[in-house]
mmCIF file of C-alpha atoms and ligand atoms in Angstrom:
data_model
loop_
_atom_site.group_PDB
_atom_site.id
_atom_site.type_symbol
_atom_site.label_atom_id
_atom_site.label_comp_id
_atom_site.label_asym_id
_atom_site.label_seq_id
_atom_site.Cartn_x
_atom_site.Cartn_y
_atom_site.Cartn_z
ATOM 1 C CA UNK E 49 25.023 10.405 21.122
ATOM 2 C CA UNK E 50 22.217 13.021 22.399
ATOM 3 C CA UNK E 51 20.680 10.987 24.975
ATOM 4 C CA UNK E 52 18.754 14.139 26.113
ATOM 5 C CA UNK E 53 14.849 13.901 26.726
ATOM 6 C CA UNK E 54 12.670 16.159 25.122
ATOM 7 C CA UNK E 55 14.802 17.204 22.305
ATOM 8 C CA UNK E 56 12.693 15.878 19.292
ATOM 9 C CA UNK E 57 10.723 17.777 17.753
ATOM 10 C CA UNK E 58 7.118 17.544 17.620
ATOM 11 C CA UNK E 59 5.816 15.240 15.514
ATOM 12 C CA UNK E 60 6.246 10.986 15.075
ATOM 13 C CA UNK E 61 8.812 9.268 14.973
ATOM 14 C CA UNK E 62 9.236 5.817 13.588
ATOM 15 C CA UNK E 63 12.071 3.864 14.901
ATOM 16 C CA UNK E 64 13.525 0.612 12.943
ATOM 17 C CA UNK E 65 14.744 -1.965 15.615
ATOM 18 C CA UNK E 66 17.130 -5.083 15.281
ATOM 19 C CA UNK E 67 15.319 -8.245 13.826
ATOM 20 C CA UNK E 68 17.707 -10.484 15.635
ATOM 21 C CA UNK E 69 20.887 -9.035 16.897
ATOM 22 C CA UNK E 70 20.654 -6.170 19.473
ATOM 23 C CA UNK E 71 23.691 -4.468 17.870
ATOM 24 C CA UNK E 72 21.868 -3.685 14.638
ATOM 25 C CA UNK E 73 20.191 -1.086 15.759
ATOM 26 C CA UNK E 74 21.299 2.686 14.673
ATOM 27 C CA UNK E 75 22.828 5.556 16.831
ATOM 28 C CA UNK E 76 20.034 7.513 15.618
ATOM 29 C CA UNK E 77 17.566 4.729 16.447
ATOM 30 C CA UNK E 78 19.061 5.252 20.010
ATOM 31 C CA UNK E 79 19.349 9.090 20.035
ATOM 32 C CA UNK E 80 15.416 8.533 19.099
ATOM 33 C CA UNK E 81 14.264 6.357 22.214
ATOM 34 C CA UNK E 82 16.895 8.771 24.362
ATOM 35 C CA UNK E 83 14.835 11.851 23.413
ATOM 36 C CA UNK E 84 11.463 11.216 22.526
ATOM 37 C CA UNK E 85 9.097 12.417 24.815
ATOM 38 C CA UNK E 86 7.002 9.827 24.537
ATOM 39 C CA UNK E 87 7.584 5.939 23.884
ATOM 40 C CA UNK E 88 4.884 4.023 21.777
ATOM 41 C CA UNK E 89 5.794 0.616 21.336
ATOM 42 C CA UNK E 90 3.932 -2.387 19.991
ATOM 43 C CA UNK E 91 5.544 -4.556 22.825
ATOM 44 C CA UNK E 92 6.468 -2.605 25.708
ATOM 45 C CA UNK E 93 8.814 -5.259 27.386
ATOM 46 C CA UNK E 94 10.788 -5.618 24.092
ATOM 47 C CA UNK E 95 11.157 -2.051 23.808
ATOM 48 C CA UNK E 96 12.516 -1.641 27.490
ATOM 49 C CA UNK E 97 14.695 -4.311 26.707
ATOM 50 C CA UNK E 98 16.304 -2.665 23.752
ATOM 51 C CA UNK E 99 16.547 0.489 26.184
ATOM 52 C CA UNK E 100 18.280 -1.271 28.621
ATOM 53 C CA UNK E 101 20.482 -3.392 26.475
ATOM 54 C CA UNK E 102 21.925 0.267 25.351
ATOM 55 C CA UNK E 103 22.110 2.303 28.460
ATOM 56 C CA UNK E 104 18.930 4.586 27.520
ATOM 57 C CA UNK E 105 17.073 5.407 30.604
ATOM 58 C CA UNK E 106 13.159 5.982 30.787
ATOM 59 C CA UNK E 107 13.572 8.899 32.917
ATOM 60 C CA UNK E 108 10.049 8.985 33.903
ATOM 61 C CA UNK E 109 8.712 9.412 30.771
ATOM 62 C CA UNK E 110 5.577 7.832 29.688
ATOM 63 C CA UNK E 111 5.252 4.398 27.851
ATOM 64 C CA UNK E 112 2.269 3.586 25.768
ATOM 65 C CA UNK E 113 1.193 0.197 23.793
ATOM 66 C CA UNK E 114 -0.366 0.318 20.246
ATOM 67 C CA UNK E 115 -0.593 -2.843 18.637
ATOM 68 C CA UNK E 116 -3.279 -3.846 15.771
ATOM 69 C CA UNK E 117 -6.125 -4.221 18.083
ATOM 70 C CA UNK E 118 -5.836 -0.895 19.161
ATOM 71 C CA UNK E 119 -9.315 1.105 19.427
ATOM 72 C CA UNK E 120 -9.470 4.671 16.902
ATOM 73 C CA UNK E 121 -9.582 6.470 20.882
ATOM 74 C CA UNK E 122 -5.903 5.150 21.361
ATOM 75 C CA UNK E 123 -4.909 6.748 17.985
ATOM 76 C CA UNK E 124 -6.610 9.818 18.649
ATOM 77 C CA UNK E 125 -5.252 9.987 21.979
ATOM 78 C CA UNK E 126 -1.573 10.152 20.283
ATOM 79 C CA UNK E 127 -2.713 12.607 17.994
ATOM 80 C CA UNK E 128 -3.492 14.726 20.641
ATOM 81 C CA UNK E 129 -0.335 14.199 22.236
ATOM 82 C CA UNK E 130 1.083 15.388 18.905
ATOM 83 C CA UNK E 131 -0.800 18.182 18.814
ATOM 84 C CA UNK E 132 -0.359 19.342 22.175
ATOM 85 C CA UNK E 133 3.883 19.546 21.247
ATOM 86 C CA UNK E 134 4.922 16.067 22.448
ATOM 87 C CA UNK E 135 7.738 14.213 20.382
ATOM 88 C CA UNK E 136 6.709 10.121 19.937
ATOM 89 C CA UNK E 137 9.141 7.549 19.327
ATOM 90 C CA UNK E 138 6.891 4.623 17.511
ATOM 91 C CA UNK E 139 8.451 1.130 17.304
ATOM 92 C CA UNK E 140 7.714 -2.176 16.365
ATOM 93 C CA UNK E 141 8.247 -5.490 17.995
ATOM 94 C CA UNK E 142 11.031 -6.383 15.299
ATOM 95 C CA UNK E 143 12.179 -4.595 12.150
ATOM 96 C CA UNK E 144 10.686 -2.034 10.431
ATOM 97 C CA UNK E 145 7.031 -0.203 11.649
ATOM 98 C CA UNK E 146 4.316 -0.690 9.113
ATOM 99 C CA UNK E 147 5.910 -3.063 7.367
ATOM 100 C CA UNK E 148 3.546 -6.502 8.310
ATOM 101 C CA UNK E 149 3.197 -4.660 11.629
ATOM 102 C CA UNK E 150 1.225 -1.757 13.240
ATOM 103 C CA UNK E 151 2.184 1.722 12.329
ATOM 104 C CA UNK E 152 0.386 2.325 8.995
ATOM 105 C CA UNK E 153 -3.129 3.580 10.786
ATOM 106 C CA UNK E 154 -0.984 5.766 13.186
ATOM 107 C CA UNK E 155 1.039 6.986 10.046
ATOM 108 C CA UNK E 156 -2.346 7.876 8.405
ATOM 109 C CA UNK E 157 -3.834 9.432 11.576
ATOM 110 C CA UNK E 158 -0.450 12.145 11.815
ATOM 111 C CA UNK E 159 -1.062 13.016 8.174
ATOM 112 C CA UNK E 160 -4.595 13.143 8.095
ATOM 113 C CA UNK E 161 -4.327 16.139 11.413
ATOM 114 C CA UNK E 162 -0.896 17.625 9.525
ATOM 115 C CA UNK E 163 1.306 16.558 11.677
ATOM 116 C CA UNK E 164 5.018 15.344 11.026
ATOM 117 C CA UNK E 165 5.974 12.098 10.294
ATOM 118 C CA UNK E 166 9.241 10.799 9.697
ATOM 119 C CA UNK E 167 11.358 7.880 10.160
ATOM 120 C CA UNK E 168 14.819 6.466 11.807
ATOM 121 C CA UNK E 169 14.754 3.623 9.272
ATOM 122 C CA UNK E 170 16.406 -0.006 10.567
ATOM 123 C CA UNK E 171 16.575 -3.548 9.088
ATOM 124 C CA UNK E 172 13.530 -5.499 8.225
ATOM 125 C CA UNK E 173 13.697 -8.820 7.347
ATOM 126 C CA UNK E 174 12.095 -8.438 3.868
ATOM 127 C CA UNK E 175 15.584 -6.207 2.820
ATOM 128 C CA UNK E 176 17.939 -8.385 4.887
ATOM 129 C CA UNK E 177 15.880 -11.631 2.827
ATOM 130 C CA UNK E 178 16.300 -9.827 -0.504
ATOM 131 C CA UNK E 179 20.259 -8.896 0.172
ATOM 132 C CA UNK E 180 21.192 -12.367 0.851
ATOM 133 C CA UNK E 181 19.066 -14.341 -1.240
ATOM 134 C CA UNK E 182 20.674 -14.256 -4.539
ATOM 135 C CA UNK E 183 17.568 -13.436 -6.367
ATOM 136 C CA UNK E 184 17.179 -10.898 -8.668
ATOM 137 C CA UNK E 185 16.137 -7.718 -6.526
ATOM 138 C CA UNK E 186 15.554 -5.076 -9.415
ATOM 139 C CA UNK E 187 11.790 -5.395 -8.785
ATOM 140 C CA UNK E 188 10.289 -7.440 -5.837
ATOM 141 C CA UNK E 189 7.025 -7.626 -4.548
ATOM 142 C CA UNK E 190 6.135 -7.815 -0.579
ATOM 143 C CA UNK E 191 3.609 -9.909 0.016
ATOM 144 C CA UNK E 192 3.599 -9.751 3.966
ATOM 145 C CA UNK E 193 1.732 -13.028 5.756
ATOM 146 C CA UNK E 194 -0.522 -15.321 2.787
ATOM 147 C CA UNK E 195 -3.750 -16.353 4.157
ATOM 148 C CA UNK E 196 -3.855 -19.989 6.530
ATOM 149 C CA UNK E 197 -6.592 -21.487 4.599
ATOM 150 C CA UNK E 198 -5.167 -23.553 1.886
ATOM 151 C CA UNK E 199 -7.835 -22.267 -0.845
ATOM 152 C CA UNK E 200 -7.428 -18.296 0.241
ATOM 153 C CA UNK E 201 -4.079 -18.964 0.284
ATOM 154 C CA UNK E 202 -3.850 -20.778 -3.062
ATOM 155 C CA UNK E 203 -6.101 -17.586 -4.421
ATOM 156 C CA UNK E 204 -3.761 -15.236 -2.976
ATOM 157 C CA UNK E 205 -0.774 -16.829 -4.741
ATOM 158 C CA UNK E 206 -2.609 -17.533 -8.479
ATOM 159 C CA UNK E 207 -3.237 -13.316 -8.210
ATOM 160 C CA UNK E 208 0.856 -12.927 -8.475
ATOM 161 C CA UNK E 209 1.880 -15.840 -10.712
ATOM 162 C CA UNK E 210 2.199 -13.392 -13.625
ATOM 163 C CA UNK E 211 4.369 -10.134 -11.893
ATOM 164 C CA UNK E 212 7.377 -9.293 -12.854
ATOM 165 C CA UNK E 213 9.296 -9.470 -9.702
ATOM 166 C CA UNK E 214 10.560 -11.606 -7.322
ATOM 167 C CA UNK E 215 7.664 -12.362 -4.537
ATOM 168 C CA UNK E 216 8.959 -11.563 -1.160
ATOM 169 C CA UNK E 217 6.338 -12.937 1.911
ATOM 170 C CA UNK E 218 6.709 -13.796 5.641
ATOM 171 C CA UNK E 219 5.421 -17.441 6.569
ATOM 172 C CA UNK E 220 5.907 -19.308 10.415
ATOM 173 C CA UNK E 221 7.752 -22.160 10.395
ATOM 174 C CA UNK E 222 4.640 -24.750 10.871
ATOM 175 C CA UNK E 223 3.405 -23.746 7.581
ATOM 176 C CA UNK E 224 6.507 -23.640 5.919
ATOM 177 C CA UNK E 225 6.508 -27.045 3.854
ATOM 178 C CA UNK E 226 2.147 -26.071 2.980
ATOM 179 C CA UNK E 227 2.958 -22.723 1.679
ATOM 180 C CA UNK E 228 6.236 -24.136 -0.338
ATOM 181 C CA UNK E 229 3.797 -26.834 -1.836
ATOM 182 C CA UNK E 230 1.139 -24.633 -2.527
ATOM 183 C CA UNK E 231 3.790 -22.063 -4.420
ATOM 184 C CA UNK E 232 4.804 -24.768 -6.108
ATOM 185 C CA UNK E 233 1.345 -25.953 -7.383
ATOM 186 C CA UNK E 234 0.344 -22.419 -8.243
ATOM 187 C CA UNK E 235 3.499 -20.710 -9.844
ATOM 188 C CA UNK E 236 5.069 -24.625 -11.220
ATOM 189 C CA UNK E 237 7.742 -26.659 -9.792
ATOM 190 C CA UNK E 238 10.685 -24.816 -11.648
ATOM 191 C CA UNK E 239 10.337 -21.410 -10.157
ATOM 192 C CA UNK E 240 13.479 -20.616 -8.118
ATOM 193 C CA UNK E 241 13.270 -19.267 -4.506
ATOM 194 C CA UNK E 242 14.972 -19.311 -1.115
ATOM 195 C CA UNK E 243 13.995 -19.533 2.435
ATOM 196 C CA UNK E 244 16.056 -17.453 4.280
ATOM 197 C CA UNK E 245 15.797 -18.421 8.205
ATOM 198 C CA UNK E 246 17.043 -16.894 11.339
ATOM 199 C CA UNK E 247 18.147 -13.208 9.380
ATOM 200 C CA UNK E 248 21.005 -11.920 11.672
ATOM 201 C CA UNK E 249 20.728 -14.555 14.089
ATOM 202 C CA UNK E 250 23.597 -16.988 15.503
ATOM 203 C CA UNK E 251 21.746 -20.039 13.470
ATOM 204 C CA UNK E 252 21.138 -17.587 9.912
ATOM 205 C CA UNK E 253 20.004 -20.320 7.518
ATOM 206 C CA UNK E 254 19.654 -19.150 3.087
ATOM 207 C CA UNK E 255 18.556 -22.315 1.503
ATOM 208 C CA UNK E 256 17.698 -21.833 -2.273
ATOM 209 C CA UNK E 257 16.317 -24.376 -5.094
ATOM 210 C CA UNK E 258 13.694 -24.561 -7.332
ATOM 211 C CA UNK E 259 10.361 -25.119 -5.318
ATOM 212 C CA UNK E 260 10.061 -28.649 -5.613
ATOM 213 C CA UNK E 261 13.389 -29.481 -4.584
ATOM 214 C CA UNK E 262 12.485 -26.903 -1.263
ATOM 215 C CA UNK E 263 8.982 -28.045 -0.687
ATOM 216 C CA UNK E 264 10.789 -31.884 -0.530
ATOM 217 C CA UNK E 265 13.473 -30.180 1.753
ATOM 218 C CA UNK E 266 11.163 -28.639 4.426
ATOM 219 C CA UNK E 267 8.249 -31.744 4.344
ATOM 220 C CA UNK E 268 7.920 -32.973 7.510
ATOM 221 C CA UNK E 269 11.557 -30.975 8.840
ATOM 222 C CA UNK E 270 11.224 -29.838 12.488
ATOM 223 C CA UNK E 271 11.842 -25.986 11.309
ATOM 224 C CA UNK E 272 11.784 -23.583 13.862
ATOM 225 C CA UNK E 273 12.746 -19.610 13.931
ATOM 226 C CA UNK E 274 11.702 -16.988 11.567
ATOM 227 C CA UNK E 275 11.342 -17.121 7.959
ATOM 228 C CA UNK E 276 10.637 -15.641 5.048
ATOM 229 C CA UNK E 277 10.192 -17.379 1.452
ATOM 230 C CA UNK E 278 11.097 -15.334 -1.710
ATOM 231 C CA UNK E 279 10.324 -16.788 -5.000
ATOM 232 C CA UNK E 280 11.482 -15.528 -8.620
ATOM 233 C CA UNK E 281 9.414 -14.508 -10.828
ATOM 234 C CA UNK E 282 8.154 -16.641 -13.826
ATOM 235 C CA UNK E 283 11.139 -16.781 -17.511
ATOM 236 C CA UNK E 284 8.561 -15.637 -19.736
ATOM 237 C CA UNK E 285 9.656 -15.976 -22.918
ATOM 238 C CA UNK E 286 7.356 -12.621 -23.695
ATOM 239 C CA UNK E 287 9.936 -10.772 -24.343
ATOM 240 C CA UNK E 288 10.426 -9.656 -27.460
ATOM 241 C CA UNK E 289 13.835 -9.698 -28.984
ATOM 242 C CA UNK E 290 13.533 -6.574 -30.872
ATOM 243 C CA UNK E 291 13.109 -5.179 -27.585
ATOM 244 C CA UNK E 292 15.998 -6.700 -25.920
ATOM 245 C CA UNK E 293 18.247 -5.390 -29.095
ATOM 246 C CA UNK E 294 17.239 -1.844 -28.386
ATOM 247 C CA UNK E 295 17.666 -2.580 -24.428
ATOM 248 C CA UNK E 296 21.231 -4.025 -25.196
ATOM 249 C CA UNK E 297 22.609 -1.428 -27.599
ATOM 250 C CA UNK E 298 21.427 1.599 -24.924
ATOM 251 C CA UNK E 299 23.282 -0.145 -22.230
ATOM 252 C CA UNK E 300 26.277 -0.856 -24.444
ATOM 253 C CA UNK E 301 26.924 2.656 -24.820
ATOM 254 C CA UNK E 302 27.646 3.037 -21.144
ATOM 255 C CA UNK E 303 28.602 -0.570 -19.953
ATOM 256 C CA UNK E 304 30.702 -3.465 -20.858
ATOM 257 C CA UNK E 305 29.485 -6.321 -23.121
ATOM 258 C CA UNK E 306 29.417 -8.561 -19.921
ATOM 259 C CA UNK E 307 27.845 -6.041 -17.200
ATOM 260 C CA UNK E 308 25.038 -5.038 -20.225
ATOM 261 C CA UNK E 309 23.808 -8.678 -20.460
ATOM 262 C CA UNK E 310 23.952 -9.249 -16.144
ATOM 263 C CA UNK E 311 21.542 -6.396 -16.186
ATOM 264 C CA UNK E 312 19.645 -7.153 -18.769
ATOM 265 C CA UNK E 313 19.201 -10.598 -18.610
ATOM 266 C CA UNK E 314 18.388 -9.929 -14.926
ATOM 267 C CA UNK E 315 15.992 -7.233 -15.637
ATOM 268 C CA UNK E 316 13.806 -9.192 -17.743
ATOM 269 C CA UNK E 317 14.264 -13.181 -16.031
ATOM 270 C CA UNK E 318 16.032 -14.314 -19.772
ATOM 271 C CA UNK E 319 19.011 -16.679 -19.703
ATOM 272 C CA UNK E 320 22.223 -14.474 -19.746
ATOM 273 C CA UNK E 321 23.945 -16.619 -22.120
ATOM 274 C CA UNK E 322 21.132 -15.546 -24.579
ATOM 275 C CA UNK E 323 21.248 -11.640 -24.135
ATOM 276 C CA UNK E 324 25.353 -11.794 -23.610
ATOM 277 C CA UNK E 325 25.734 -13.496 -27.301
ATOM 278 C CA UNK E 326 23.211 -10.946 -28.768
ATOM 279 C CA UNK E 327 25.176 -8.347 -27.013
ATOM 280 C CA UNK E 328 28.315 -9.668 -28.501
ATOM 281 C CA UNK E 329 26.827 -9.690 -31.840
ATOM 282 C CA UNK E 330 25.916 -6.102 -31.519
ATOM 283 C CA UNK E 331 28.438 -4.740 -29.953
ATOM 284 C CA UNK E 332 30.750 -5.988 -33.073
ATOM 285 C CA UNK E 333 28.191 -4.286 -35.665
ATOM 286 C CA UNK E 334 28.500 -1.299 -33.853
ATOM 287 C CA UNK E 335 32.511 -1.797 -33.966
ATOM 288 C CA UNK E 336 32.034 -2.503 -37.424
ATOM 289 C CA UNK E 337 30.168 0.619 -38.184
ATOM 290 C CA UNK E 338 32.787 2.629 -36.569
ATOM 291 C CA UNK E 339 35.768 1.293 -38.532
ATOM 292 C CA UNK E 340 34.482 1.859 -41.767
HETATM 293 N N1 LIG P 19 8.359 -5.373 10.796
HETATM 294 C C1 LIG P 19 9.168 -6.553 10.674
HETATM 295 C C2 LIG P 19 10.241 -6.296 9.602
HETATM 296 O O1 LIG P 19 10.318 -5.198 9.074
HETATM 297 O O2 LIG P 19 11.028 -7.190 9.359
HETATM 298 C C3 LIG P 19 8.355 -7.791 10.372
HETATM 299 C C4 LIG P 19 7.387 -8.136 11.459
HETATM 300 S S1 LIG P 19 6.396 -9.537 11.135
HETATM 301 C C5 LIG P 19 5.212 -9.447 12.414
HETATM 302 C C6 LIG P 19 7.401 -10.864 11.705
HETATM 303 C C7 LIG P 19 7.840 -11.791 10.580
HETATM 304 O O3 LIG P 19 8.987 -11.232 9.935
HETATM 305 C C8 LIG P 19 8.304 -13.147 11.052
HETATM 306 O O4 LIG P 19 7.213 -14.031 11.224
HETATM 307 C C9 LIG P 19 9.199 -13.590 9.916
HETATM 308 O O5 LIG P 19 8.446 -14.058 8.833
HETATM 309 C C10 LIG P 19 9.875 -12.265 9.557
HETATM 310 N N2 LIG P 19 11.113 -12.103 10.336
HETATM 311 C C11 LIG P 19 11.317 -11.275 11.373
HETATM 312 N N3 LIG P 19 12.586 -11.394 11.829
HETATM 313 C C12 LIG P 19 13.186 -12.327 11.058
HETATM 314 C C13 LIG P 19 14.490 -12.895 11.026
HETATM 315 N N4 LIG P 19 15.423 -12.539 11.900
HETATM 316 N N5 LIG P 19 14.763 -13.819 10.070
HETATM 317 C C14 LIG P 19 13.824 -14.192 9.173
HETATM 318 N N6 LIG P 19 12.590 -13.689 9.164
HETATM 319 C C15 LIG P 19 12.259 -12.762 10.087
#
């Protein structure tokens, strides 16, 4: 590892830090903190402690906060900093920068001067949610925190009942059981989702069901840790099946009977029974058309 300050180059670095477990962070995550110049950090205690947890020494160098309260002077300040030649090592409390958390404004103040940007990417817990969920993850939208007030929140929710993706959003634990209900008012009782709980953690938690049976799991629970909710997006029956016969026969040239309706049926929220009997009655035509 190059744990050798000042060997960066100029410019900002984002860093992606564990979201539970200290040993998820990456050796160029590390190599990062070693050799920034400077060390901007959202919380500077949890950033020493990641430091010190892997043997990287501050060696004098300079730490600075930046969290979402920040004034435009702070960010200016670091542009400077940039501009003068200095290396930055940005990181988060938890996860990934920017993502529900500071970074973006700093990320816009780099570009806006043209100055680098890049990124040692890490886990966040909207991927880690979305690997171990078991929902379908061909499109998914982030959500980040829904609003506290039932009616904003409610709002908030009714403006995503119709996308195409599975809805990926952070909620605390005390809210848990409100938000479930509310998704469950808004987007109907049916609508599959998960909570995932503790991502990475010694008491990691995936509970899954339709949003009644999770709203009736969590009401009144004592839940503690961190959480986030996904929730699958609504089986319209929209699709047409014209469609889903050109869809099929495309994917049948390069895939199995079987794998073409997974993907399909996942693509587009339909049962797979439906799309894998279609694609059995295609994929016979098309052997038919062949033999003769
Ligand atoms: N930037 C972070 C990321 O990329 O994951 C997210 C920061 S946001 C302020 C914190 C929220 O992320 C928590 O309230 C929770 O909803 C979610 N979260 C963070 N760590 C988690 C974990 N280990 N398990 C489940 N959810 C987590």
């Amino acid at each position: 590892m190059n744990f050798q300050k000042g060997t960066l180059p100029p410019g900002l670095t984002f860093v992606g830090v564990p979201i539970g477990s200290a040993r998820d962070v990456t050796l160029r995550a590390l190599d990062t903190l070693a050799s920034a110049d400077v060390l901007v950090a959202e919380d500077t205690r949890t950033m020493r402690k990641l430091m010190d947890i892997h043997g990287i020494p501050l060696d004098g160098r300079k730490m600075i906060s930046l969290h979402d309260h920040s004034t435009p002077a702070k960010l200016e300040g670091l542009v400077d900093l940039v501009r003068g030649g200095a290396s930055l090592a940005y990181a988060s409390e938890a996860g990934m920068p920017a993502i529900a958390d500071p970074g973006f404004e700093l990320a816009r103040a780099m570009h806006d001067a043209n100055l680098p940007v890049t990124c040692a990417p890490g886990p966040s817990a909207a991927a880690t949610a979305l690997a171990v969920a078991g929902l379908p993850t061909d499109a998914f939208m982030f959500l980040g925190f829904l609003p506290n007030a039932q009616s904003a929140r409610r709002q908030a929710i009714e403006a995503v009942a119709d996308v195409a993706a599975t809805l990926v959003l952070y909620e605390s634990p005390k809210r848990l059981a409100k938000c479930l209900a509310d998704l469950a008012t808004v987007l109907g009782d049916d609508r599959n989702a998960a909570v995932c709980r503790e991502l990475t953690k010694k008491f990691e938690e995936v509970r899954r069901g339709s949003l009644s049976d999770l709203t009736a799991a969590y009401q009144g629970a004592n839940v503690k840790g961190e959480l986030v909710v996904l929730v699958e997006r609504g089986h319209s029956p929209i699709v047409r099946e014209i469609d889903l016969e050109n869809e099929i026969k495309a994917a049948l040239s390069s895939m199995s009977v079987r794998d073409a309706a997974d993907a399909i049926a996942q693509a587009h929220g339909v049962k797979r029974r439906t799309v894998y009997n279609l694609a059995l009655k295609l994929s016979a035509e098309e052997q038919d058309d062949t033999d003769r």
